[in-house]
GROMACS .gro file of C-alpha atoms in nm:
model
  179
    1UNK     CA    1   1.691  -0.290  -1.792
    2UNK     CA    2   1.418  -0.410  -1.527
    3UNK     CA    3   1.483  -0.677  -1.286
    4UNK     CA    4   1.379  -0.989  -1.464
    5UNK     CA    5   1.205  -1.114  -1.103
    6UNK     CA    6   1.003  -0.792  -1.111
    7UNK     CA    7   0.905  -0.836  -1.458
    8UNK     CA    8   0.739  -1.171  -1.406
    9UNK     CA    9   0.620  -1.091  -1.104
   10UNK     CA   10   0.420  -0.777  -1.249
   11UNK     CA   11   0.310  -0.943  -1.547
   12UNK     CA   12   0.154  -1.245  -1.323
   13UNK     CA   13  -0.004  -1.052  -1.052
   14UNK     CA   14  -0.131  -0.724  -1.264
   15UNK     CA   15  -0.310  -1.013  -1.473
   16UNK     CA   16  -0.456  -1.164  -1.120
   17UNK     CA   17  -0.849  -0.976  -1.071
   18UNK     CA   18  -0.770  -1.019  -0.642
   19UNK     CA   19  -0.527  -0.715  -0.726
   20UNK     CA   20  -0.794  -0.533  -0.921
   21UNK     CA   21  -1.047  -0.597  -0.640
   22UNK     CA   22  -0.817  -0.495  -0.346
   23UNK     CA   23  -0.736  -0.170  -0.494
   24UNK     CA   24  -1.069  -0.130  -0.600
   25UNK     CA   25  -1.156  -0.203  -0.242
   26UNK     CA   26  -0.886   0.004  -0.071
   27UNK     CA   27  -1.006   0.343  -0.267
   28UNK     CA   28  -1.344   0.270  -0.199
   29UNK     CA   29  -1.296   0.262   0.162
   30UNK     CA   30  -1.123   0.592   0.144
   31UNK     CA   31  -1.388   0.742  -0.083
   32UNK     CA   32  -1.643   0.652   0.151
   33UNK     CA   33  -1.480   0.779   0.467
   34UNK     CA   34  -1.402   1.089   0.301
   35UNK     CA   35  -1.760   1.140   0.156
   36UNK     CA   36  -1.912   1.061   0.480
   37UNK     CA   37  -1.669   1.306   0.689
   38UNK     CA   38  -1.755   1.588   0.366
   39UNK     CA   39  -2.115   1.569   0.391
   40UNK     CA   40  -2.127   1.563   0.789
   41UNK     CA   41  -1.928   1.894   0.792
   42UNK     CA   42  -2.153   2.015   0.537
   43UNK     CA   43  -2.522   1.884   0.628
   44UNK     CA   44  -2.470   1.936   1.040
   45UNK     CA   45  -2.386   2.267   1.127
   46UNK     CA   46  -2.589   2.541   1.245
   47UNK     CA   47  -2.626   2.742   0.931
   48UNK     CA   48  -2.594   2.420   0.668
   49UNK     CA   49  -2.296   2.608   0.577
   50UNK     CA   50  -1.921   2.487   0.521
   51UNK     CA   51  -1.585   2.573   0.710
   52UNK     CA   52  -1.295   2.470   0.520
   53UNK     CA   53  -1.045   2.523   0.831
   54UNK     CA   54  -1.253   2.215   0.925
   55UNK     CA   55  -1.162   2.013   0.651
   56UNK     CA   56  -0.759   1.997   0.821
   57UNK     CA   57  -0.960   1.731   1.045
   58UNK     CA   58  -1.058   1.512   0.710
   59UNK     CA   59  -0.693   1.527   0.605
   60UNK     CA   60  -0.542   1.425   0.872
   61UNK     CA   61  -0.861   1.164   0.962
   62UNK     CA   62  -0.791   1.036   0.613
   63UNK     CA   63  -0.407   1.034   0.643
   64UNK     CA   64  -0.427   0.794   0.911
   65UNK     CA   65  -0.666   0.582   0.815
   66UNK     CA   66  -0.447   0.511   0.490
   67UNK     CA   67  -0.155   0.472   0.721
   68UNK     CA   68  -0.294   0.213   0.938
   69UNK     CA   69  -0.450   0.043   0.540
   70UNK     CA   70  -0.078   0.059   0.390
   71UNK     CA   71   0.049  -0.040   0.689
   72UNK     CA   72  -0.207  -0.401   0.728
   73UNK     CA   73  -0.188  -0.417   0.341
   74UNK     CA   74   0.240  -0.435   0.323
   75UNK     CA   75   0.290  -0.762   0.502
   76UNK     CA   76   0.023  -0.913   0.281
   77UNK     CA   77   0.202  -0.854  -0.007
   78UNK     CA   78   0.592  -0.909   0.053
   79UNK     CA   79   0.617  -1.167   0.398
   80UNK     CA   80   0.530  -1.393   0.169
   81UNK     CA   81   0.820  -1.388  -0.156
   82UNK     CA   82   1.070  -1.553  -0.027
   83UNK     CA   83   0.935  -1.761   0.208
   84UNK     CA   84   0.630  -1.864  -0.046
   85UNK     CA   85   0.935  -1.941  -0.313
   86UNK     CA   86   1.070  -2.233  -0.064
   87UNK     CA   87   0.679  -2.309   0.009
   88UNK     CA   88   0.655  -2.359  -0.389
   89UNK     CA   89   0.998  -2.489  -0.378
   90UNK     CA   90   1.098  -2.283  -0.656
   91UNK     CA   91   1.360  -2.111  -0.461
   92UNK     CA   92   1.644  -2.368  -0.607
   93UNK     CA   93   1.518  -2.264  -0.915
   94UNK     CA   94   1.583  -1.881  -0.819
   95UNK     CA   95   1.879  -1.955  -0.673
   96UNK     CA   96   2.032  -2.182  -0.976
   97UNK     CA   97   1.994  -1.891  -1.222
   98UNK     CA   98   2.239  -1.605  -1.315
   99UNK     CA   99   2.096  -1.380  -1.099
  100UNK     CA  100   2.228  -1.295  -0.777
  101UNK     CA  101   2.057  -1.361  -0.453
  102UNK     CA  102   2.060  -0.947  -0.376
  103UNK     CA  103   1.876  -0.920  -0.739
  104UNK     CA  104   1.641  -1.203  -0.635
  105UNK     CA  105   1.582  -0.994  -0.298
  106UNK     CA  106   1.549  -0.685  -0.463
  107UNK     CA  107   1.285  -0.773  -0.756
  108UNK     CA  108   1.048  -0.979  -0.525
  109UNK     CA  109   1.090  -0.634  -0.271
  110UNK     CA  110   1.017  -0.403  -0.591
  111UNK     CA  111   0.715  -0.598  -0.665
  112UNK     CA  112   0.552  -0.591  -0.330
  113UNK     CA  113   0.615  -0.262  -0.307
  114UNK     CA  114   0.494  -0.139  -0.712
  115UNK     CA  115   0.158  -0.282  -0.630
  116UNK     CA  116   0.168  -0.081  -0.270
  117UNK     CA  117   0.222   0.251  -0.419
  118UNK     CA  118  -0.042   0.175  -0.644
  119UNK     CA  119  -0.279   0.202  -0.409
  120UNK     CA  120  -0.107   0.529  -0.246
  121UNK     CA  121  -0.086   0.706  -0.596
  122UNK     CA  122  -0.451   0.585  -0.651
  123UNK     CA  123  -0.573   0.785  -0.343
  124UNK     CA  124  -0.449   1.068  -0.440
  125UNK     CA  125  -0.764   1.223  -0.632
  126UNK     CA  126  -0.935   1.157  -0.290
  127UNK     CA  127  -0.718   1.379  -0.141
  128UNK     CA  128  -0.677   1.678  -0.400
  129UNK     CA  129  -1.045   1.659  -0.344
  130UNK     CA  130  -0.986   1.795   0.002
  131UNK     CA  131  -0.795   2.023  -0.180
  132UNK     CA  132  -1.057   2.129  -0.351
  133UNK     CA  133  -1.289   2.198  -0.038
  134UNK     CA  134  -1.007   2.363   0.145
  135UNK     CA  135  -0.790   2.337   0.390
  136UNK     CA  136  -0.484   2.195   0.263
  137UNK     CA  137  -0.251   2.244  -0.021
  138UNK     CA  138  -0.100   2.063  -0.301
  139UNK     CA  139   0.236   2.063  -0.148
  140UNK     CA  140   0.086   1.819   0.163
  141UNK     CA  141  -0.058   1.611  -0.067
  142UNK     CA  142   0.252   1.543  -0.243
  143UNK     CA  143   0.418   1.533   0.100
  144UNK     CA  144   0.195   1.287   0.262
  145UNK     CA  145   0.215   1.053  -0.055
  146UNK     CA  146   0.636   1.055  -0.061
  147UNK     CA  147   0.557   0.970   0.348
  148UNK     CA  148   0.319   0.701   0.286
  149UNK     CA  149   0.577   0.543  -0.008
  150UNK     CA  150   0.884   0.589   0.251
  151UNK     CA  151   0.709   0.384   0.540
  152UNK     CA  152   0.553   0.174   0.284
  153UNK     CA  153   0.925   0.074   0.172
  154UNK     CA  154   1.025   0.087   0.531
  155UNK     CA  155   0.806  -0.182   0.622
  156UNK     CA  156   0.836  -0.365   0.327
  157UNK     CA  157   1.189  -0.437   0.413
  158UNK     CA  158   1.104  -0.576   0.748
  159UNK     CA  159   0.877  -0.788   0.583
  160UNK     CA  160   1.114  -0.888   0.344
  161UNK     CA  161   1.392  -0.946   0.605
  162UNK     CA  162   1.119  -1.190   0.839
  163UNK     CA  163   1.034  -1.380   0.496
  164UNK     CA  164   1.407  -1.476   0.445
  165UNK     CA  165   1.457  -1.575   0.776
  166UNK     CA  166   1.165  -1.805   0.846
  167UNK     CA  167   1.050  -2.065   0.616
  168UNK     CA  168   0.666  -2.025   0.662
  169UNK     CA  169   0.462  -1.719   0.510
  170UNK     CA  170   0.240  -1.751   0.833
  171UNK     CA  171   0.529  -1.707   1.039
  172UNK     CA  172   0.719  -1.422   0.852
  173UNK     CA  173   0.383  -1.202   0.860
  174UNK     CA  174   0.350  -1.305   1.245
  175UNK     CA  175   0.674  -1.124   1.330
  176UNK     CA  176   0.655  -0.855   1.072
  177UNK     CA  177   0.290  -0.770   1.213
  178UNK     CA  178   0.478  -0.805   1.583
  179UNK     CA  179   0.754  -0.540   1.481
   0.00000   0.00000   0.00000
């Protein structure tokens, strides 16, 4: 049985085209960065030939550049649940139902977080195409994805935690960027 908060809340923002377009957006970035950092260690060596030891510097290049993304992107998407229910004043509403206030918590924190792994799962052909050039193996691309979901969830729950305490959405991302 799925949380009825996450339900609703993934049926009205998969159906929103600002999700579409900031995924869209976020892998494009990636792809670009990565095709730029392929074709410069292609194209400008000596020989115009490749070394894939030197693709452990895309990896990691591209690694934290989607750290520092997920890490901008979080905030934007869960400081403001709780604190945009009371803006909306549909809180009471929330509140008034049979769910309980942890359940409440825990389905708007689910669905900040479903449409954050999106984007981390939806990076991950950008990667195994490092794979593919060498220099890294399966095994870190699995491992760097599980690392980006755990500080992904990580922050997520700060942000969470700042949007039940203060009232405004400004202020909850404020102090979750601050943290």
């Amino acid at each position: 049985m799925i949380n009825p908060v996450l339900r609703r809340e993934a049926k009205t923002t998969l159906r929103n085209w600002k999700i579409f377009y900031a995924v869209a957006g976020y892998v494009l970035i990636v792809t670009i960065v990565a095709a730029i950092a392929i074709w410069q260690l292609m194209y400008n060596s000596y020989n115009a030939s490749f070394d894939p030891a030197s693709m452990i510097n895309v990896y990691i290049g591209l690694t934290v550049l989607q750290l520092v993304l997920v890490l901008l992107m979080t905030p934007a998407f869960t400081a403001g649940s709780i604190s945009g229910e009371r803006e909306r004043q549909t809180l009471d509403l929330l509140l008034v139902t049979k769910m309980s206030p942890l359940s409440i918590v825990i389905g708007k924190f689910l669905s900040g977080l479903s449409l954050i792994a999106l984007t981390i799962i939806s990076t991950m052909p950008i990667f195994a195409l490092i794979m593919y050039f060498g220099g890294t193996s399966i095994s870190y691309i699995f491992a760097v994805t599980a690392y980006m979901l755990l500080i992904c969830g990580a922050f997520g729950a700060i942000s969470i935690f700042f949007s039940t305490v203060f009232k405004k959405t400004v202020t909850s991302m404020v102090f979750t960027y601050i943290c």
